[in-house]
CSV table of C-alpha atoms and ligand atoms in Angstrom, one decimal:
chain,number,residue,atom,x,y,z
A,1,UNK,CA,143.1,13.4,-3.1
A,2,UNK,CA,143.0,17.1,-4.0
A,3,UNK,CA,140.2,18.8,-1.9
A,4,UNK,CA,137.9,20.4,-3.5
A,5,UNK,CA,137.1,24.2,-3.3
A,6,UNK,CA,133.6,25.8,-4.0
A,7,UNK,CA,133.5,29.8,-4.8
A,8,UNK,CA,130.5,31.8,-4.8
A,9,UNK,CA,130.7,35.2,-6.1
A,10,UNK,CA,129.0,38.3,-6.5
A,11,UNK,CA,129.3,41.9,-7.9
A,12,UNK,CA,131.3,42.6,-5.3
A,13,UNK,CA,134.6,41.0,-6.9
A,14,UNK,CA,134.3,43.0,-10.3
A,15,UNK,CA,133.9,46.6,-8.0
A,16,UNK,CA,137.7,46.8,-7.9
A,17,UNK,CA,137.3,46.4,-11.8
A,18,UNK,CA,134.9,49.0,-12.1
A,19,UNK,CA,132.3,47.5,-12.5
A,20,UNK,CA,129.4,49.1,-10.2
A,21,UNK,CA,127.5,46.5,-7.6
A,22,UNK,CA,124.0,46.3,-7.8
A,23,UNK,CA,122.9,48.0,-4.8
A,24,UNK,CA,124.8,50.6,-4.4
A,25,UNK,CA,123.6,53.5,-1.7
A,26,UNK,CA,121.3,55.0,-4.4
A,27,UNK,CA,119.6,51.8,-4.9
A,28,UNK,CA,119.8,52.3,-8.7
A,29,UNK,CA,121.6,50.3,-11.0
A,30,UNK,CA,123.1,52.7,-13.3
A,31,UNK,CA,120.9,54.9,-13.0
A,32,UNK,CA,117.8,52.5,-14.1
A,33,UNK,CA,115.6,50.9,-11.1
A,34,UNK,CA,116.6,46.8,-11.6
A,35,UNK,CA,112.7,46.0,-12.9
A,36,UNK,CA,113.1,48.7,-15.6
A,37,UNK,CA,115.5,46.4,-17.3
A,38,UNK,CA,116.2,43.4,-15.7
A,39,UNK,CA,112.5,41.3,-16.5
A,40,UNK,CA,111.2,39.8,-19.3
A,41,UNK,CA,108.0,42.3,-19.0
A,42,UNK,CA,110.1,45.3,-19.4
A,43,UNK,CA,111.6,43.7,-22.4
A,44,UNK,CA,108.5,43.4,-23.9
A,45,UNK,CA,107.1,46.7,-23.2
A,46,UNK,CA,110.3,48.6,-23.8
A,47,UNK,CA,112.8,46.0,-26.0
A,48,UNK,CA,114.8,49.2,-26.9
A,49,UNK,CA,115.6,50.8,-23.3
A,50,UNK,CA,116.4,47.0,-22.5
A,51,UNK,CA,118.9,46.3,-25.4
A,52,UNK,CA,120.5,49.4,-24.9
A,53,UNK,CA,120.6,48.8,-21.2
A,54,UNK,CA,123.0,45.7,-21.9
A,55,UNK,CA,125.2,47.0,-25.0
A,56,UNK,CA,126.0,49.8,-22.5
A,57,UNK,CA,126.8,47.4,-20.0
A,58,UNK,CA,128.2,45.2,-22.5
A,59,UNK,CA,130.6,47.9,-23.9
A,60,UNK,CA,131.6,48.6,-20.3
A,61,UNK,CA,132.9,45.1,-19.6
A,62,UNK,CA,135.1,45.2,-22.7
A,63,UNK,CA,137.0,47.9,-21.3
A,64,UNK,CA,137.6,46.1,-17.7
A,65,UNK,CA,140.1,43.9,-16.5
A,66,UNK,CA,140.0,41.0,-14.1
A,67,UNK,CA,141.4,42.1,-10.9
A,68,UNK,CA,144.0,40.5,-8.4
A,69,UNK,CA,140.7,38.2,-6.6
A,70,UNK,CA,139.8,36.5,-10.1
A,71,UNK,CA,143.8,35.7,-10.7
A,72,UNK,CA,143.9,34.2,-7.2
A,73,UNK,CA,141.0,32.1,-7.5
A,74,UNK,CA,142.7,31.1,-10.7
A,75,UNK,CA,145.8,30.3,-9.0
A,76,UNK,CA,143.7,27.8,-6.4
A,77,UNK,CA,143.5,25.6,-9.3
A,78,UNK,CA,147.6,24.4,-8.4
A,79,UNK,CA,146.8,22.8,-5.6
A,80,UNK,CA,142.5,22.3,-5.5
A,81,UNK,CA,140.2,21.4,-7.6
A,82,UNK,CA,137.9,24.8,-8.1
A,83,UNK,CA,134.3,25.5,-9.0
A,84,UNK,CA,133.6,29.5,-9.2
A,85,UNK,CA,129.6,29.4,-9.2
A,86,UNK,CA,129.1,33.0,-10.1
A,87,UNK,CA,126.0,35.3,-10.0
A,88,UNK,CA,127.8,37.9,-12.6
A,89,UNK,CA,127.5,38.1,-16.0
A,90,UNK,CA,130.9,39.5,-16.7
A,91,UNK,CA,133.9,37.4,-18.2
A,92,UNK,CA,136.3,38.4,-15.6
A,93,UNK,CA,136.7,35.0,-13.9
A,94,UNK,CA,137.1,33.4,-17.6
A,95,UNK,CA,139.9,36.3,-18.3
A,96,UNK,CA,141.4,35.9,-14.6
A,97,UNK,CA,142.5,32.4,-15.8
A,98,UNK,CA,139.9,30.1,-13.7
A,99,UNK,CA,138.4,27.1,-16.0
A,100,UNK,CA,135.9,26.1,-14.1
A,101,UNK,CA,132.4,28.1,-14.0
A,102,UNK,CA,129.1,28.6,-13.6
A,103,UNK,CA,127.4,31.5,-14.5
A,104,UNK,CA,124.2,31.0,-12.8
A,105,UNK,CA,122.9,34.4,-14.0
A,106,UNK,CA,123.5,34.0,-17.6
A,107,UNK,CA,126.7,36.0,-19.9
A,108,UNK,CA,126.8,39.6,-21.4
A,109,UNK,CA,129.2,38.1,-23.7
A,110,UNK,CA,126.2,35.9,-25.0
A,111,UNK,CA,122.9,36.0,-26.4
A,112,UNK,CA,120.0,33.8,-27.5
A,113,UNK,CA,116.6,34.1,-29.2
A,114,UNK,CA,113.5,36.3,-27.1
A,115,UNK,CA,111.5,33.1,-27.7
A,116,UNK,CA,113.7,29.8,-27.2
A,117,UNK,CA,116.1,29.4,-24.8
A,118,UNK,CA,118.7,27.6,-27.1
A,119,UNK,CA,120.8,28.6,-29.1
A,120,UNK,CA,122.8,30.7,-27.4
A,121,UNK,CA,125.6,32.7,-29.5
A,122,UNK,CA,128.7,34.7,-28.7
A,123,UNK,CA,127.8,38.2,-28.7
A,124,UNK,CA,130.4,41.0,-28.5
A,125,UNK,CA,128.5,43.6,-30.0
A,126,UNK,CA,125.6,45.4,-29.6
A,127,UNK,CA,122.4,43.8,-29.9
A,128,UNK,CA,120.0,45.4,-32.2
A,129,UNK,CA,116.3,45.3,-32.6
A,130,UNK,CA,115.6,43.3,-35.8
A,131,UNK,CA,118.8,41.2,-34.9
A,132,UNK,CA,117.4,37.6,-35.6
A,133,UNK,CA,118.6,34.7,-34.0
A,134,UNK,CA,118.4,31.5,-37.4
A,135,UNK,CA,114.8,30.8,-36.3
A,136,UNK,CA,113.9,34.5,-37.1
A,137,UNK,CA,113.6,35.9,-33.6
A,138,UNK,CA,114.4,39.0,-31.8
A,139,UNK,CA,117.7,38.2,-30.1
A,140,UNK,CA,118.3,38.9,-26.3
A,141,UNK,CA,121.0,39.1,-24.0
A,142,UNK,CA,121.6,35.4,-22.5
A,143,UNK,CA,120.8,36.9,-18.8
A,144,UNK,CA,118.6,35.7,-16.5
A,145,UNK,CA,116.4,38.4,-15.7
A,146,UNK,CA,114.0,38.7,-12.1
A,147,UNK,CA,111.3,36.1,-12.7
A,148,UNK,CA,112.9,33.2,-14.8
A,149,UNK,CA,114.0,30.3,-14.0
A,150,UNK,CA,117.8,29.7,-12.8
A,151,UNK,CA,118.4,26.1,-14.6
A,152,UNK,CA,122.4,26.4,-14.0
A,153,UNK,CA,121.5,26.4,-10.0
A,154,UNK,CA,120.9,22.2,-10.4
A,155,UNK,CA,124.9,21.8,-11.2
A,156,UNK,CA,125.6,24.3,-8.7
A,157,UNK,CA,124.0,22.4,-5.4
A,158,UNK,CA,125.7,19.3,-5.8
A,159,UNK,CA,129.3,21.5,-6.0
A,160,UNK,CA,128.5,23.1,-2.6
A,161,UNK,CA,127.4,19.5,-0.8
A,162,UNK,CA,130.7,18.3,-1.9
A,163,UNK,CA,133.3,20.8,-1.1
A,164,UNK,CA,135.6,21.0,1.7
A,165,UNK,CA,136.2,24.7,1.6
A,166,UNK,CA,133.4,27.3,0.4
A,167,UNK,CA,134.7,30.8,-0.2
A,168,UNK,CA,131.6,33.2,-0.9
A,169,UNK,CA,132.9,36.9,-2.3
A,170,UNK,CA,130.8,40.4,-3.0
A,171,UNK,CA,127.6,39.3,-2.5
A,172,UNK,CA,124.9,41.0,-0.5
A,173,UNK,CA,123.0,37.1,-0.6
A,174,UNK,CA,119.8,38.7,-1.3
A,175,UNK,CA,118.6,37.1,-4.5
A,176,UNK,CA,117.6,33.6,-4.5
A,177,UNK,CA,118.0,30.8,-5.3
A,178,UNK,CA,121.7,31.9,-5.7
A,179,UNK,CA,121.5,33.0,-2.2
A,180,UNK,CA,120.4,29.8,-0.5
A,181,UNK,CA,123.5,28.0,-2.0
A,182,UNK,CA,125.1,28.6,1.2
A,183,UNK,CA,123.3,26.8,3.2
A,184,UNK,CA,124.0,23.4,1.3
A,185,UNK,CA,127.6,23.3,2.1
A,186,UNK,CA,128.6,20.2,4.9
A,187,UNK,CA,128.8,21.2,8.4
A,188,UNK,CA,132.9,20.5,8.4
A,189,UNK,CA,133.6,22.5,5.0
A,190,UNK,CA,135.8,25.5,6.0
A,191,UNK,CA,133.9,28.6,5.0
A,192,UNK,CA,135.0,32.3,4.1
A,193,UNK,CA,133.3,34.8,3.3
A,194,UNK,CA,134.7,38.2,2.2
A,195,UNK,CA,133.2,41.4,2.0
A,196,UNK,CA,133.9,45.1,3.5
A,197,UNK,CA,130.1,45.7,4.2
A,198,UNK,CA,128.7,42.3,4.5
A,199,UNK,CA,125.5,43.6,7.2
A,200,UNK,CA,124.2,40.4,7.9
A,201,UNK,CA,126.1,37.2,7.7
A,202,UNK,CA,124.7,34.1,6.7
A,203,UNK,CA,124.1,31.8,9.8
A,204,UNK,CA,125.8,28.6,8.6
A,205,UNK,CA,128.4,26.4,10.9
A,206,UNK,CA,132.5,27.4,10.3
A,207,UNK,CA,132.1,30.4,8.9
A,208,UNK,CA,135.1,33.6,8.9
A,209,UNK,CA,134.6,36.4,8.1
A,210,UNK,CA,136.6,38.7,6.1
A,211,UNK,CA,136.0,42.0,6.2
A,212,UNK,CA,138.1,43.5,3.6
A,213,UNK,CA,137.5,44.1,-0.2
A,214,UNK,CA,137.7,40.8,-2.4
A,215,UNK,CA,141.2,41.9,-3.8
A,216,UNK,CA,142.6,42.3,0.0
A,217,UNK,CA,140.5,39.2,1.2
A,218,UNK,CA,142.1,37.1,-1.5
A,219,UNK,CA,145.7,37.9,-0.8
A,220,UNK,CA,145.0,37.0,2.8
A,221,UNK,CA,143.6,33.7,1.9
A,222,UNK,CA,145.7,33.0,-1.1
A,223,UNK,CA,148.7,32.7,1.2
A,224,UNK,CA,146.3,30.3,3.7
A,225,UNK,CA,145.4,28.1,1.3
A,226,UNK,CA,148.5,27.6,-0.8
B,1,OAD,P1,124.9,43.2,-4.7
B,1,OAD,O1,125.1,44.5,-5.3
B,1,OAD,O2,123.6,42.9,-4.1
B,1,OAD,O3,126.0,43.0,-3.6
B,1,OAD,C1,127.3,43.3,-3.8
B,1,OAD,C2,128.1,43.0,-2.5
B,1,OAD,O4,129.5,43.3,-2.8
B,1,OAD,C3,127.7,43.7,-1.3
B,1,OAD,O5,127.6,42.9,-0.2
B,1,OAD,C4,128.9,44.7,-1.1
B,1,OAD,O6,129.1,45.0,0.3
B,1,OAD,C5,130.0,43.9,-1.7
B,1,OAD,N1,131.2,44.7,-2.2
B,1,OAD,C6,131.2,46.0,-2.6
B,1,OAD,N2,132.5,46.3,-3.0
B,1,OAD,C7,133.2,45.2,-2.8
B,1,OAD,C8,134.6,44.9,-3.0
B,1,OAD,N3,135.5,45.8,-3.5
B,1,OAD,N4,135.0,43.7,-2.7
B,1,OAD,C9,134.2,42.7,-2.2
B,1,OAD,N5,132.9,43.0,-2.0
B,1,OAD,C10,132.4,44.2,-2.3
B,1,OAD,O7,125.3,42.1,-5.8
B,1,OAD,P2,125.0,40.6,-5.9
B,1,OAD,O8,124.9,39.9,-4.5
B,1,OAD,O9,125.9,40.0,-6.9
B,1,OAD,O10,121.1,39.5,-10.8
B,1,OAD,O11,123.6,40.6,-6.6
B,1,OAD,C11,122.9,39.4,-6.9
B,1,OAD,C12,122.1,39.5,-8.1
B,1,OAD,O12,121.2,40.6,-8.0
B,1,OAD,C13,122.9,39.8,-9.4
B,1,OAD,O13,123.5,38.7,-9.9
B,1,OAD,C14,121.9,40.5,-10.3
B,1,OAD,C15,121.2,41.4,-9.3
B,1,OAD,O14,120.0,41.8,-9.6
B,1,OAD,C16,120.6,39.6,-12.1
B,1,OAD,O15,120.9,40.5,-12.8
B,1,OAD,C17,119.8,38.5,-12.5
């Protein structure tokens, strides 16, 4: 039987695609504080700075690539049966070739109405104000912002309890629930986590770290696993 691989990653794995992590030194997130645009209440008071918050971020992704880590997670799939349970909003692991992923956090490349949660649309431009979703709503980006609820962390728990190898990339494990997934995983599943800064480190059996960048952590383990 295959064995199954679970992968949890963070902003960290997009920084060698330029895009910038969320708490960088200046703890700013380009150049906004994260509750000036990332809550429902600052959409409401200020929809405008919000929506032109994401179609700058939006505009951004289109001109990044996947780098080297999403193709190796990609390349897993040969011999394991991946899950990438991700907490970024980016399509990089889609365009790095994986086909198997959850975007706990919600998609930049999708959007849905301010009022209903479904349906959600493809969305490669920007969003407007007075952009309607076919109930005649404001349209939103399809992110889950500080405050809501994370419904896509129910299929991720079950993914975690069943793998035999948990690999956990660019995340500073901060932000919950996402954060707590870690501690679901079985006490045999082999776990690494990579990360050049990682502080502290999550206190769960069978754990290596690798303290490198998720492109040099990957080739490392890329050649381990395969
Ligand atoms: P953070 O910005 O909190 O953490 C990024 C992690 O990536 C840190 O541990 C860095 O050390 C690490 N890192 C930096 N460069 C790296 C590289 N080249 N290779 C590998 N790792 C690198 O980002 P997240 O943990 O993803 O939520 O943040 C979690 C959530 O908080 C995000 O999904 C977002 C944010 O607010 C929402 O927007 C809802």
């Amino acid at each position: 039987m295959r064995k199954k691989i679970a992968v949890l990653t963070g902003a960290g794995i997009s920084a060698e695609s330029g895009i910038k992590t969320f708490r960088d030194a200046d703890g700013l997130w380009e150049n906004h504080r994260i509750e000036d645009v990332a809550t429902p209440e600052a959409f409401e008071l200020n929809p405008l700075l919000v929506l032109d918050f994401y179609n700058q971020r939006r505009r951004q992704l289109l001109q990044c690539q996947p780098n080297s880590a999403h193709t190796a997670l990609a390349m897993l799939e040969k011999d394991y049966d991946v899950t990438i349970i991700t907490q970024n909003v980016d399509d990089l692991h889609e365009r790095g070739g994986s086909t198997n992923i959850i975007h706990l956090h919600g998609q930049l490349l999708k959007s849905r109405s301010s009022k209903h949660e479904f349906p959600i649309y493809d969305q490669t431009t920007d969003i407007e104000i007075g952009d309607l979703c076919d109930k005649g709503t404001q349209l939103r980006p399809h992110i889950v912002w500080f405050g809501e609820a994370v419904p896509e962390i129910d299929r991720a728990i079950p993914v975690i309890q069943q793998c035999d190898i948990l690999i956990v990339i660019g995340t500073s494990l901060m932000v919950y629930p996402a954060a707590g997934l870690v501690n679901y995983a079985s006490y045999n599943a082999a776990k690494f986590l990579i990360d050049p800064h990682q502080l502290s480190l999550p206190c769960i059996p069978n754990l290596r770290f690798i303290n490198a960048t998720a492109t040099e952590g990957m080739a490392t383990l890329v050649t381990e696993l395969l």
